[in-house]
Coordinates of C-alpha atoms in Angstrom, one line a residue:
X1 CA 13.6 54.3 -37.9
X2 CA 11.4 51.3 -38.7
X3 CA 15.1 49.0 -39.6
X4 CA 15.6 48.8 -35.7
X5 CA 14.0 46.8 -33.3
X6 CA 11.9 48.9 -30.3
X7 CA 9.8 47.6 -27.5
X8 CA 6.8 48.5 -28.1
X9 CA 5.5 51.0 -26.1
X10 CA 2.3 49.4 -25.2
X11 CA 4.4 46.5 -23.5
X12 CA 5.5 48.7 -21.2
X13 CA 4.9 52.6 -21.0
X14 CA 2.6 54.0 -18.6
X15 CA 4.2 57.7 -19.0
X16 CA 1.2 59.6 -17.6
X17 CA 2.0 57.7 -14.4
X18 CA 5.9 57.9 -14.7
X19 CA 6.4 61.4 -15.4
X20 CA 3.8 62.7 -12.2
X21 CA 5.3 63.7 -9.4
X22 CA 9.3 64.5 -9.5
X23 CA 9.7 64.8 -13.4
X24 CA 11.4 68.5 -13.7
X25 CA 13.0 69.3 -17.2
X26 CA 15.1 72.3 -15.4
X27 CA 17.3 69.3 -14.0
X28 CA 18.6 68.3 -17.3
X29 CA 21.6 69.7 -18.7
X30 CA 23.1 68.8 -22.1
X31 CA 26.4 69.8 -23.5
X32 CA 27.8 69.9 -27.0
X33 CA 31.1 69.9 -27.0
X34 CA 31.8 67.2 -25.7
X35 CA 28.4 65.9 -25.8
X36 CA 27.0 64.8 -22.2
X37 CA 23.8 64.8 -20.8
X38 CA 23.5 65.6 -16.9
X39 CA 20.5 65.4 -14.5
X40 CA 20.3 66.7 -11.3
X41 CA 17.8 65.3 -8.3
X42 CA 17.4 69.7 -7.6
X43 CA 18.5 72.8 -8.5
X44 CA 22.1 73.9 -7.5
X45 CA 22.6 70.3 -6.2
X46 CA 25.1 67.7 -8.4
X47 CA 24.1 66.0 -10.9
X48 CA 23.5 62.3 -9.9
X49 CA 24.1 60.9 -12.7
X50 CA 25.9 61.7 -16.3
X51 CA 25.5 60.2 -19.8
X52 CA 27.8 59.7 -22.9
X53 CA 31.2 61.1 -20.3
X54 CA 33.6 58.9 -21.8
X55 CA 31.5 56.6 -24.4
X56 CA 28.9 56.7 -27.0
X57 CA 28.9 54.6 -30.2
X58 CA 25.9 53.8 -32.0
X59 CA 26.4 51.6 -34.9
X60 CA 23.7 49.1 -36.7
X61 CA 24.5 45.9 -34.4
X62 CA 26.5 47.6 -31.6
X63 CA 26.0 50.5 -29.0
X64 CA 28.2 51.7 -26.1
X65 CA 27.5 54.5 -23.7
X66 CA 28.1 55.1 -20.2
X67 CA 26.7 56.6 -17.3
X68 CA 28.7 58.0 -14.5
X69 CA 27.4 58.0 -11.0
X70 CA 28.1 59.4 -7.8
X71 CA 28.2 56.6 -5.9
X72 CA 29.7 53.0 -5.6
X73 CA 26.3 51.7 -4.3
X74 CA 24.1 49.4 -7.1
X75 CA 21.7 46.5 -6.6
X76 CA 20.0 45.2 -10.0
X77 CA 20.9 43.5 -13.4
X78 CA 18.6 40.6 -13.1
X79 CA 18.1 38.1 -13.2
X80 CA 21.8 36.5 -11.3
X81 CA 23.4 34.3 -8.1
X82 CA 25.2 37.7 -7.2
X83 CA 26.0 39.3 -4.3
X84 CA 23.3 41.7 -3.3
X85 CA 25.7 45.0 -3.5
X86 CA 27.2 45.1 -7.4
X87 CA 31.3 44.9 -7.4
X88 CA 33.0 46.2 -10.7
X89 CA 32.9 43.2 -13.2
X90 CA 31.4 42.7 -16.5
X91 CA 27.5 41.3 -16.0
X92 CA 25.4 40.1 -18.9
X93 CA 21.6 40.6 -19.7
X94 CA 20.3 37.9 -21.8
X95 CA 18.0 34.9 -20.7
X96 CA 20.4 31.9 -20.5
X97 CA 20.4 29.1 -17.9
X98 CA 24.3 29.3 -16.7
X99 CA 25.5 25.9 -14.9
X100 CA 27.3 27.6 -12.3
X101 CA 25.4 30.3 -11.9
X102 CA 27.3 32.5 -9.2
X103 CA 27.8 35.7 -10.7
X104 CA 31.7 37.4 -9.6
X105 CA 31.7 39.6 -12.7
X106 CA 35.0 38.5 -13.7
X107 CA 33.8 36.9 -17.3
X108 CA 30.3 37.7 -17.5
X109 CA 28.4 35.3 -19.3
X110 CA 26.7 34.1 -16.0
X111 CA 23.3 35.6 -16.2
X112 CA 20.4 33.1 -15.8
X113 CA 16.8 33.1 -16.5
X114 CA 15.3 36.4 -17.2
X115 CA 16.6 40.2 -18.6
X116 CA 16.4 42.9 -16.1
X117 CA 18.0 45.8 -17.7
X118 CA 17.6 48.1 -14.7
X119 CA 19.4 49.0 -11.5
X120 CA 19.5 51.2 -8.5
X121 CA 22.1 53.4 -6.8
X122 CA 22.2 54.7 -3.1
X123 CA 23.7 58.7 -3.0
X124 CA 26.5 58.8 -0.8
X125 CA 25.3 59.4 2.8
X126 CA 22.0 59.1 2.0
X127 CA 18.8 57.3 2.5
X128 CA 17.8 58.1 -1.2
X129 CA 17.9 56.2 -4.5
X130 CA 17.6 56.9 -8.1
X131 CA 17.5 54.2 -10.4
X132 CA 18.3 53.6 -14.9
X133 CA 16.2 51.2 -16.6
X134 CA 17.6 50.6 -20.2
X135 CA 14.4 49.4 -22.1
X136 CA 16.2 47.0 -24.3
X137 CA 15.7 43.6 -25.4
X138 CA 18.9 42.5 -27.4
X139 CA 21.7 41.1 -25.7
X140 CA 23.5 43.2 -23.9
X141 CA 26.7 43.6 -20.9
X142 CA 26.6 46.0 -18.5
X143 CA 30.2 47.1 -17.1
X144 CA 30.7 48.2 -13.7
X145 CA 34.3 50.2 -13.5
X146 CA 35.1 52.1 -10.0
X147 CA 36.9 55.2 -10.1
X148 CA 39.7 56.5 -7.6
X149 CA 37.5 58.5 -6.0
X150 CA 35.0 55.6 -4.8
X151 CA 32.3 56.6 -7.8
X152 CA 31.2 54.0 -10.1
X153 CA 30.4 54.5 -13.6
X154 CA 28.8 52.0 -15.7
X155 CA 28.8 51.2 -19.4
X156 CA 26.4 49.5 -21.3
X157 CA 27.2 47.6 -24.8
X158 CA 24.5 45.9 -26.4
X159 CA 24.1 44.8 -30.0
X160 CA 21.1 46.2 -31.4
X161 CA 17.9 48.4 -31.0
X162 CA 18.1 52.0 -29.2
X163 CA 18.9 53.8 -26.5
X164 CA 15.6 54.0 -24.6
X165 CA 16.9 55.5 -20.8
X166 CA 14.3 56.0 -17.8
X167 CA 16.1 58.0 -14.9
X168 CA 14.5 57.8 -11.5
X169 CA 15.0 61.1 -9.3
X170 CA 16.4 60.8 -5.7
X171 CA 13.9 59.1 -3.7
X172 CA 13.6 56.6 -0.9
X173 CA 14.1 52.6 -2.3
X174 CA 9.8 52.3 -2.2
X175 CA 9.4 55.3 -3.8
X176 CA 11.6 54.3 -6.3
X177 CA 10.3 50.8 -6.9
X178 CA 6.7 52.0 -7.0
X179 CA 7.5 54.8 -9.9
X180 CA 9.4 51.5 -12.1
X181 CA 6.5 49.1 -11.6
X182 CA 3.9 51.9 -12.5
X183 CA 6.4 52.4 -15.8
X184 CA 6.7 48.6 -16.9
X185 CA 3.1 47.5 -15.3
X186 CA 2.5 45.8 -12.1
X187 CA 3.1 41.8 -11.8
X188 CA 0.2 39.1 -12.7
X189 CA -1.8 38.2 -9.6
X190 CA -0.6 34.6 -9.1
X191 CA -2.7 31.4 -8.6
X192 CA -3.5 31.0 -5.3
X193 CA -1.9 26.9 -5.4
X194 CA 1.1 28.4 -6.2
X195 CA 1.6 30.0 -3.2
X196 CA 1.2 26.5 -1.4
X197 CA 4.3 24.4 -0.5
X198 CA 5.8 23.2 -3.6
X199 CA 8.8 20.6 -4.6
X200 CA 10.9 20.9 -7.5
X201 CA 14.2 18.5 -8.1
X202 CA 16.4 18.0 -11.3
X203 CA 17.0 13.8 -11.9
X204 CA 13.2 11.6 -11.7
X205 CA 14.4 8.9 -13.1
X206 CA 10.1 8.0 -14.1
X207 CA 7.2 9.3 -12.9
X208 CA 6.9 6.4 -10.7
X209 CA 9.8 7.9 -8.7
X210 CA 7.4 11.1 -8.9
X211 CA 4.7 9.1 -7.3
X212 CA 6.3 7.1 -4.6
X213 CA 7.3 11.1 -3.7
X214 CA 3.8 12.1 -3.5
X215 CA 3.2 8.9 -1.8
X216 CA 5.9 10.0 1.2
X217 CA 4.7 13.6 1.3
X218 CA 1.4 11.7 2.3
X219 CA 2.9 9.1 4.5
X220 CA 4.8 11.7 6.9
X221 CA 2.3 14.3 6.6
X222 CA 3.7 17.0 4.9
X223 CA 2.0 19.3 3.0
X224 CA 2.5 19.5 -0.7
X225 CA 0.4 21.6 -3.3
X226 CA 2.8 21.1 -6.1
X227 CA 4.8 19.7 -7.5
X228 CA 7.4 21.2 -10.6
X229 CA 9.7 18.9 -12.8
X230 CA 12.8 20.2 -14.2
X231 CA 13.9 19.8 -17.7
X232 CA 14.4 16.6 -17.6
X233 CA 10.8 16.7 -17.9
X234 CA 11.0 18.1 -22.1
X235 CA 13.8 15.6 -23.1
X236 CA 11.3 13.5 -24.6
X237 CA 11.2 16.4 -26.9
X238 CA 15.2 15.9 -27.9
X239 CA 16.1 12.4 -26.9
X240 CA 14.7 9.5 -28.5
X241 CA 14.8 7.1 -27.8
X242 CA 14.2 8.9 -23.8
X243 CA 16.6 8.2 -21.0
X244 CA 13.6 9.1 -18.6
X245 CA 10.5 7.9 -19.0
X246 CA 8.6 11.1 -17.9
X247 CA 5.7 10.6 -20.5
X248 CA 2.5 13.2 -19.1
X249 CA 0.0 10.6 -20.1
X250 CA 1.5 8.5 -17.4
X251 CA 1.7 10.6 -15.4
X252 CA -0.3 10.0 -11.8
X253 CA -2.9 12.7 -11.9
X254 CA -2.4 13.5 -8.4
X255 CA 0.9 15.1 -9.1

């Protein structure tokens, strides 16, 4: 349906990669009535995670479904100050700078600087993982509720597109990683400055307080290979006249 917005596949899909290796059809069960959708890590073995359970809506600008696991394990939902280990809460996926960034799920609405749409689970009393990437680009919460029997199940509401679901089979944590990054493509090599000793603060008054920095990094001997402004750097863009005289073609050119 050409009216909704997909990710293109070529942004992301390397399928031929994704689907070698653990991909096994006979895993998946679907019911009717009601309508779920099951996958097993193997035969005879239970399923490690279940779709549409207790949700699915799928409207023009709003879709809900959820995904029952069998664990209360998850790590993921970037990019957030969070702890490392998920509690139930309400966490949002949209790129947004928060003030206060530390993530408690309570409100949501504390998500910060990029959209990770994809998490990872540890089986009970095991060393494996399986992991749910939700290749979608709108804005979007991701609800973590905990059952009474320990078991989280997680529900996803987001306001457009489709539902687009990669489901990672039992596996160690590398294995696991490996398989996403060969699905989404592998990250940009990086300049090799930027993996120097860098400085970054929020409040130069003028790039002459940007200098005299340079000038002490000198002075004590400390090494330096970069230096990043914040966005006080780009209120020349929205401030005029500037509080901050951060103008680039004043900049010293050794910063």
């Amino acid at each position: 349906n050409q009216t909704r917005w997909e990710v293109p596949e070529l942004c992301t899909d390397y399928l031929s990669e994704y689907t070698k290796g653990d991909y096994n059809t006979a895993n998946i069960t679907i019911n009717n009535n009601p309508f779920t959708l099951s996958v097993r890590g193997s035969e005879g073995s239970d399923p490690f995670i279940t779709l549409f359970k207790e949700r699915l809506r799928y409207q023009d600008k709003f879709i809900e479904f959820d995904a029952k696991l069998q664990t209360n394990r998850l790590f993921g939902l970037g990019e957030r100050a969070a702890h490392f280990a998920l509690p139930p809460g309400t966490y949002t996926i949209w790129n947004h700078g928060a003030p206060n960034p530390l993530d408690d799920g309570v409100t949501g609405g504390k998500n910060i600087y990029s959209s990770h749409p994809f998490y990872v689970s540890q089986l009970a009393n095991s060393k494996q993982f399986t992991a749910v990437y939700f290749k979608n680009t709108n804005a979007q919460d991701a609800i973590i509720e905990e059952s009474s029997d320990k078991k989280y199940s997680v529900t996803h509401r987001t306001i457009g597109g489709i539902i687009d679901l990669y489901i990672f089979y039992p596996n160690t944590i590398e294995y696991v990683l490996k398989k996403y990054h060969t699905l989404i493509g592998k990250p940009y090599l990086p300049a090799f400055w930027s993996l120097g000793s860098q400085q970054s603060k929020w409040g130069y008054r003028s790039n002459w307080d940007v200098k005299r920095l340079i000038n002490n990094y000198d002075y004590y001997e400390l090494p330096l290979d970069a230096i990043t402004l914040d966005i006080d750097y780009i209120c020349l863009l929205y401030t005029s006249p500037s509080p901050r005289d951060l103008s680039t073609s004043r900049m010293p050119s050794s910063a």
